[in-house]
Tab-separated table of C-alpha atoms in Angstrom:
chain	number	residue	atom	x	y	z
A	18	GLN	CA	12.373	25.321	-7.550
A	19	LYS	CA	9.571	24.084	-5.333
A	20	GLU	CA	8.633	26.022	-2.208
A	21	VAL	CA	9.019	22.869	-0.113
A	22	GLU	CA	11.608	20.204	-0.843
A	23	GLN	CA	11.422	16.698	0.582
A	24	ASP	CA	13.482	13.639	-0.309
A	25	PRO	CA	11.033	11.006	-1.633
A	26	GLY	CA	13.088	8.064	-0.383
A	27	PRO	CA	12.278	5.279	0.086
A	28	LEU	CA	13.945	5.160	3.475
A	29	SER	CA	14.343	1.640	4.812
A	30	VAL	CA	15.298	1.035	8.456
A	31	PRO	CA	15.272	-1.925	10.879
A	32	GLU	CA	12.685	-2.084	13.630
A	33	GLY	CA	13.762	-0.089	16.678
A	34	ALA	CA	15.874	2.402	14.733
A	35	ILE	CA	15.631	6.157	15.086
A	36	VAL	CA	14.230	7.711	11.927
A	37	SER	CA	14.987	11.231	10.764
A	38	LEU	CA	12.797	12.862	8.121
A	39	ASN	CA	13.485	16.345	6.800
A	40	CYS	CA	12.169	19.159	4.657
A	41	THR	CA	13.610	22.441	3.487
A	42	TYR	CA	11.625	25.428	2.348
A	43	SER	CA	12.207	28.760	0.678
A	44	ASN	CA	9.392	31.008	1.937
A	45	SER	CA	10.448	32.737	5.161
A	46	ALA	CA	6.816	33.778	5.781
A	47	PHE	CA	5.770	30.254	6.750
A	48	GLN	CA	4.704	30.155	10.405
A	49	TYR	CA	2.883	26.845	10.830
A	50	PHE	CA	4.635	23.532	10.282
A	51	MET	CA	3.021	20.137	10.156
A	52	TRP	CA	3.860	16.514	9.607
A	53	TYR	CA	1.284	14.145	8.193
A	54	ARG	CA	1.381	10.367	7.919
A	55	GLN	CA	-0.355	8.762	4.980
A	56	TYR	CA	-0.998	5.059	4.647
A	57	SER	CA	-1.699	3.575	1.240
A	58	ARG	CA	-5.171	4.484	-0.041
A	59	LYS	CA	-5.890	6.654	3.011
A	60	GLY	CA	-6.046	10.392	3.608
A	61	PRO	CA	-3.184	12.252	5.337
A	62	GLU	CA	-3.327	12.003	9.144
A	63	LEU	CA	-1.982	14.925	11.169
A	64	LEU	CA	0.916	13.799	13.380
A	65	MET	CA	2.599	16.951	14.594
A	66	TYR	CA	1.752	20.654	14.491
A	67	THR	CA	4.228	23.368	15.407
A	68	TYR	CA	3.939	27.120	15.405
A	69	SER	CA	7.131	29.039	14.626
A	70	SER	CA	10.505	27.672	15.739
A	71	GLY	CA	11.338	25.112	18.391
A	72	ASN	CA	10.753	21.504	19.309
A	73	LYS	CA	7.631	19.563	20.079
A	74	GLU	CA	7.457	16.031	21.420
A	75	ASP	CA	4.556	13.590	21.384
A	76	GLY	CA	5.308	10.050	22.440
A	77	ARG	CA	7.836	8.563	20.037
A	78	PHE	CA	7.636	11.576	17.718
A	79	THR	CA	9.645	14.800	17.925
A	80	ALA	CA	9.242	17.700	15.511
A	81	GLN	CA	11.899	20.388	15.143
A	82	VAL	CA	11.663	23.682	13.299
A	83	ASP	CA	14.701	25.833	12.513
A	84	LYS	CA	13.380	28.949	10.815
A	85	SER	CA	16.823	30.495	10.485
A	86	SER	CA	17.880	27.574	8.288
A	87	LYS	CA	14.415	27.028	6.764
A	88	TYR	CA	14.637	23.397	7.813
A	89	ILE	CA	12.184	21.129	9.624
A	90	SER	CA	12.623	17.606	10.923
A	91	LEU	CA	10.580	14.746	12.286
A	92	PHE	CA	12.255	12.126	14.473
A	93	ILE	CA	10.673	8.777	15.211
A	94	ARG	CA	12.154	6.804	18.099
A	95	ASP	CA	11.880	3.027	18.442
A	96	SER	CA	10.402	2.731	14.961
A	97	GLN	CA	7.818	0.001	14.399
A	98	PRO	CA	6.630	-1.791	11.257
A	99	SER	CA	3.324	0.041	11.732
A	100	ASP	CA	5.217	3.305	11.127
A	101	SER	CA	5.730	2.246	7.502
A	102	ALA	CA	3.931	4.914	5.500
A	103	THR	CA	4.512	8.077	3.505
A	104	TYR	CA	5.373	11.116	5.633
A	105	LEU	CA	4.390	14.507	4.278
A	106	CYS	CA	5.668	17.801	5.587
A	107	ALA	CA	3.406	20.821	5.174
A	108	MET	CA	3.618	24.466	6.075
A	109	SER	CA	1.575	27.628	5.797
A	110	LYS	CA	1.308	31.309	6.517
A	111	TYR	CA	-1.474	32.601	8.747
A	112	GLY	CA	-4.815	32.340	6.983
A	113	ASN	CA	-3.324	30.721	3.928
A	114	LYS	CA	-3.102	27.391	2.183
A	115	LEU	CA	-0.931	24.470	3.230
A	116	VAL	CA	2.036	23.825	0.955
A	117	PHE	CA	3.203	20.226	0.949
A	118	GLY	CA	6.421	18.409	0.233
A	119	ALA	CA	6.337	15.423	-2.098
A	120	GLY	CA	6.427	12.968	0.811
A	121	THR	CA	9.040	10.461	2.019
A	122	ILE	CA	8.259	6.751	1.875
A	123	LEU	CA	9.376	5.021	5.081
A	124	ARG	CA	9.724	1.259	5.418
A	125	VAL	CA	10.441	-0.257	8.826
A	126	LYS	CA	11.581	-3.863	8.576
A	127	SER	CA	10.793	-6.353	11.335
B	21	GLU	CA	-16.111	13.914	17.208
B	22	ALA	CA	-16.558	12.967	13.580
B	23	GLY	CA	-13.737	13.774	11.208
B	24	VAL	CA	-13.932	15.078	7.664
B	25	VAL	CA	-16.283	12.887	5.648
B	26	GLN	CA	-15.961	12.468	1.892
B	27	SER	CA	-17.974	10.506	-0.612
B	28	PRO	CA	-17.725	8.524	-2.718
B	29	ARG	CA	-14.463	6.779	-1.817
B	30	TYR	CA	-13.923	5.512	-5.333
B	31	LYS	CA	-15.301	6.558	-8.692
B	32	ILE	CA	-14.665	5.221	-12.179
B	33	ILE	CA	-16.060	7.176	-15.107
B	34	GLU	CA	-15.541	7.429	-18.827
B	35	LYS	CA	-13.831	10.493	-20.219
B	36	LYS	CA	-16.121	13.393	-21.083
B	37	GLN	CA	-18.580	12.360	-18.378
B	38	PRO	CA	-19.354	14.603	-15.382
B	39	VAL	CA	-18.462	13.660	-11.806
B	40	ALA	CA	-19.089	15.207	-8.400
B	41	PHE	CA	-17.456	14.771	-5.017
B	42	TRP	CA	-18.958	15.684	-1.661
B	43	CYS	CA	-17.299	16.784	1.575
B	44	ASN	CA	-18.628	17.381	5.083
B	45	PRO	CA	-16.014	19.165	7.233
B	46	ILE	CA	-15.464	18.951	10.978
B	47	SER	CA	-18.180	20.824	12.833
B	48	GLY	CA	-17.171	24.414	13.551
B	49	HIS	CA	-14.356	24.559	11.016
B	50	ASN	CA	-14.744	27.667	8.897
B	51	THR	CA	-11.987	26.847	6.429
B	52	LEU	CA	-12.474	24.109	3.867
B	53	TYR	CA	-9.907	22.982	1.299
B	54	TRP	CA	-10.036	20.798	-1.769
B	55	TYR	CA	-6.668	19.282	-2.669
B	56	LEU	CA	-5.571	17.133	-5.589
B	57	GLN	CA	-3.008	14.389	-5.017
B	58	ASN	CA	-1.293	12.598	-7.872
B	59	LEU	CA	0.561	9.360	-7.310
B	60	GLY	CA	3.888	9.900	-5.584
B	61	GLN	CA	3.285	13.586	-4.981
B	62	GLY	CA	2.103	15.789	-2.161
B	63	PRO	CA	-1.384	17.317	-2.214
B	64	GLU	CA	-1.819	20.524	-4.199
B	65	LEU	CA	-4.512	23.069	-3.462
B	66	LEU	CA	-7.450	23.405	-5.840
B	67	ILE	CA	-9.625	25.770	-3.823
B	68	ARG	CA	-9.928	27.164	-0.300
B	69	TYR	CA	-13.109	28.458	1.327
B	70	GLU	CA	-13.570	30.712	4.292
B	71	ASN	CA	-17.202	30.046	5.215
B	72	GLU	CA	-19.107	30.412	1.923
B	73	GLU	CA	-16.457	32.489	0.165
B	74	ALA	CA	-13.857	31.005	-2.162
B	75	VAL	CA	-10.758	32.950	-1.097
B	76	ASP	CA	-8.168	31.068	-3.145
B	77	ASP	CA	-9.179	29.354	-6.381
B	78	SER	CA	-6.166	30.338	-8.443
B	79	GLN	CA	-5.200	26.686	-9.091
B	80	LEU	CA	-8.699	25.515	-10.002
B	81	PRO	CA	-9.048	24.780	-13.758
B	82	LYS	CA	-12.198	26.784	-14.152
B	83	ASP	CA	-12.983	25.618	-17.670
B	84	ARG	CA	-13.986	22.199	-16.335
B	85	PHE	CA	-13.888	22.347	-12.528
B	86	SER	CA	-16.401	24.046	-10.269
B	87	ALA	CA	-17.000	24.033	-6.545
B	88	GLU	CA	-19.539	25.337	-4.108
B	89	ARG	CA	-19.958	25.559	-0.371
B	90	LEU	CA	-23.542	26.456	0.321
B	91	LYS	CA	-24.307	27.685	3.849
B	92	GLY	CA	-20.636	27.462	4.724
B	93	VAL	CA	-20.724	23.789	5.694
B	94	ASP	CA	-20.795	20.998	3.099
B	95	SER	CA	-18.986	21.385	-0.172
B	96	THR	CA	-19.204	19.841	-3.621
B	97	LEU	CA	-16.466	19.683	-6.248
B	98	LYS	CA	-17.511	18.971	-9.826
B	99	ILE	CA	-15.657	18.113	-12.995
B	100	GLN	CA	-17.381	18.435	-16.352
B	101	PRO	CA	-16.239	17.005	-18.667
B	102	ALA	CA	-13.647	14.713	-17.118
B	103	GLU	CA	-10.371	14.034	-18.913
B	104	LEU	CA	-7.959	11.122	-18.578
B	105	GLY	CA	-5.484	13.395	-16.790
B	106	ASP	CA	-7.992	14.057	-14.015
B	107	SER	CA	-7.390	10.591	-12.592
B	108	ALA	CA	-6.090	11.280	-9.083
B	109	VAL	CA	-7.138	11.405	-5.443
B	110	TYR	CA	-9.290	14.370	-4.451
B	111	LEU	CA	-8.873	15.292	-0.802
B	112	CYS	CA	-11.013	17.534	1.332
B	113	ALA	CA	-9.666	19.121	4.521
B	114	SER	CA	-10.924	21.577	7.121
B	115	SER	CA	-9.453	23.803	9.803
B	116	LEU	CA	-10.309	26.644	12.112
B	117	SER	CA	-9.888	29.967	10.340
B	118	GLY	CA	-6.303	31.100	9.981
B	119	GLN	CA	-4.790	28.070	11.644
B	120	GLY	CA	-2.521	25.774	9.701
B	121	GLU	CA	-3.742	22.666	11.542
B	122	ALA	CA	-5.858	21.016	8.844
B	123	PHE	CA	-7.594	17.669	9.060
B	124	PHE	CA	-8.164	15.543	5.979
B	125	GLY	CA	-10.836	13.155	4.846
B	126	GLN	CA	-10.066	9.768	3.313
B	127	GLY	CA	-10.237	11.154	-0.199
B	128	THR	CA	-12.033	10.168	-3.387
B	129	ARG	CA	-9.985	8.136	-5.829
B	130	LEU	CA	-11.075	9.050	-9.337
B	131	THR	CA	-10.240	6.925	-12.351
B	132	VAL	CA	-11.119	8.270	-15.788
B	133	VAL	CA	-11.086	5.647	-18.543
């Protein structure tokens, strides 16, 4: 079993929809939680960074961390075709490597 | 502020040939990572540096891969000899020490033929 599980999709939604992306993990020592967006043939771009549990909002993006359930989510409001990309969740312990999920492919149709 | 810079962006080599990738991290970032990303998968760590010291190289195939980070800034990752299975994207990232917030370069796409 992988440390971080993420549904690869693809997830296809109409423009304007609310998108929910999720990851589960097994290592309770993870403290830092991140979401990256990766366009084709580009490097991962950091979208959201959260320490420990709770919510964080940045524009159309909201990240949630539930450490008791070992579950993290990324919500995208008013999705746009430009949001079409692969979304990677990642997490780490202090002073340690990032462990990634496999990524979810998102397609937003205009 | 400049981000993480990697070169080359693309490289095509024949199997058994050597290849090297270069990374310049964000200024002031002590931690540097080299990740490997296969198609359809998330990045997997090859090696992590804290300043000049390789603190996690457990996933680096040391029979053919080597890395260095002289003076704790730039880093080079080398493969010698390359195998067909090494075809992948090699990503470099950097962060402040201990923090999970890592920033990635654009990657080097390696094709071994």
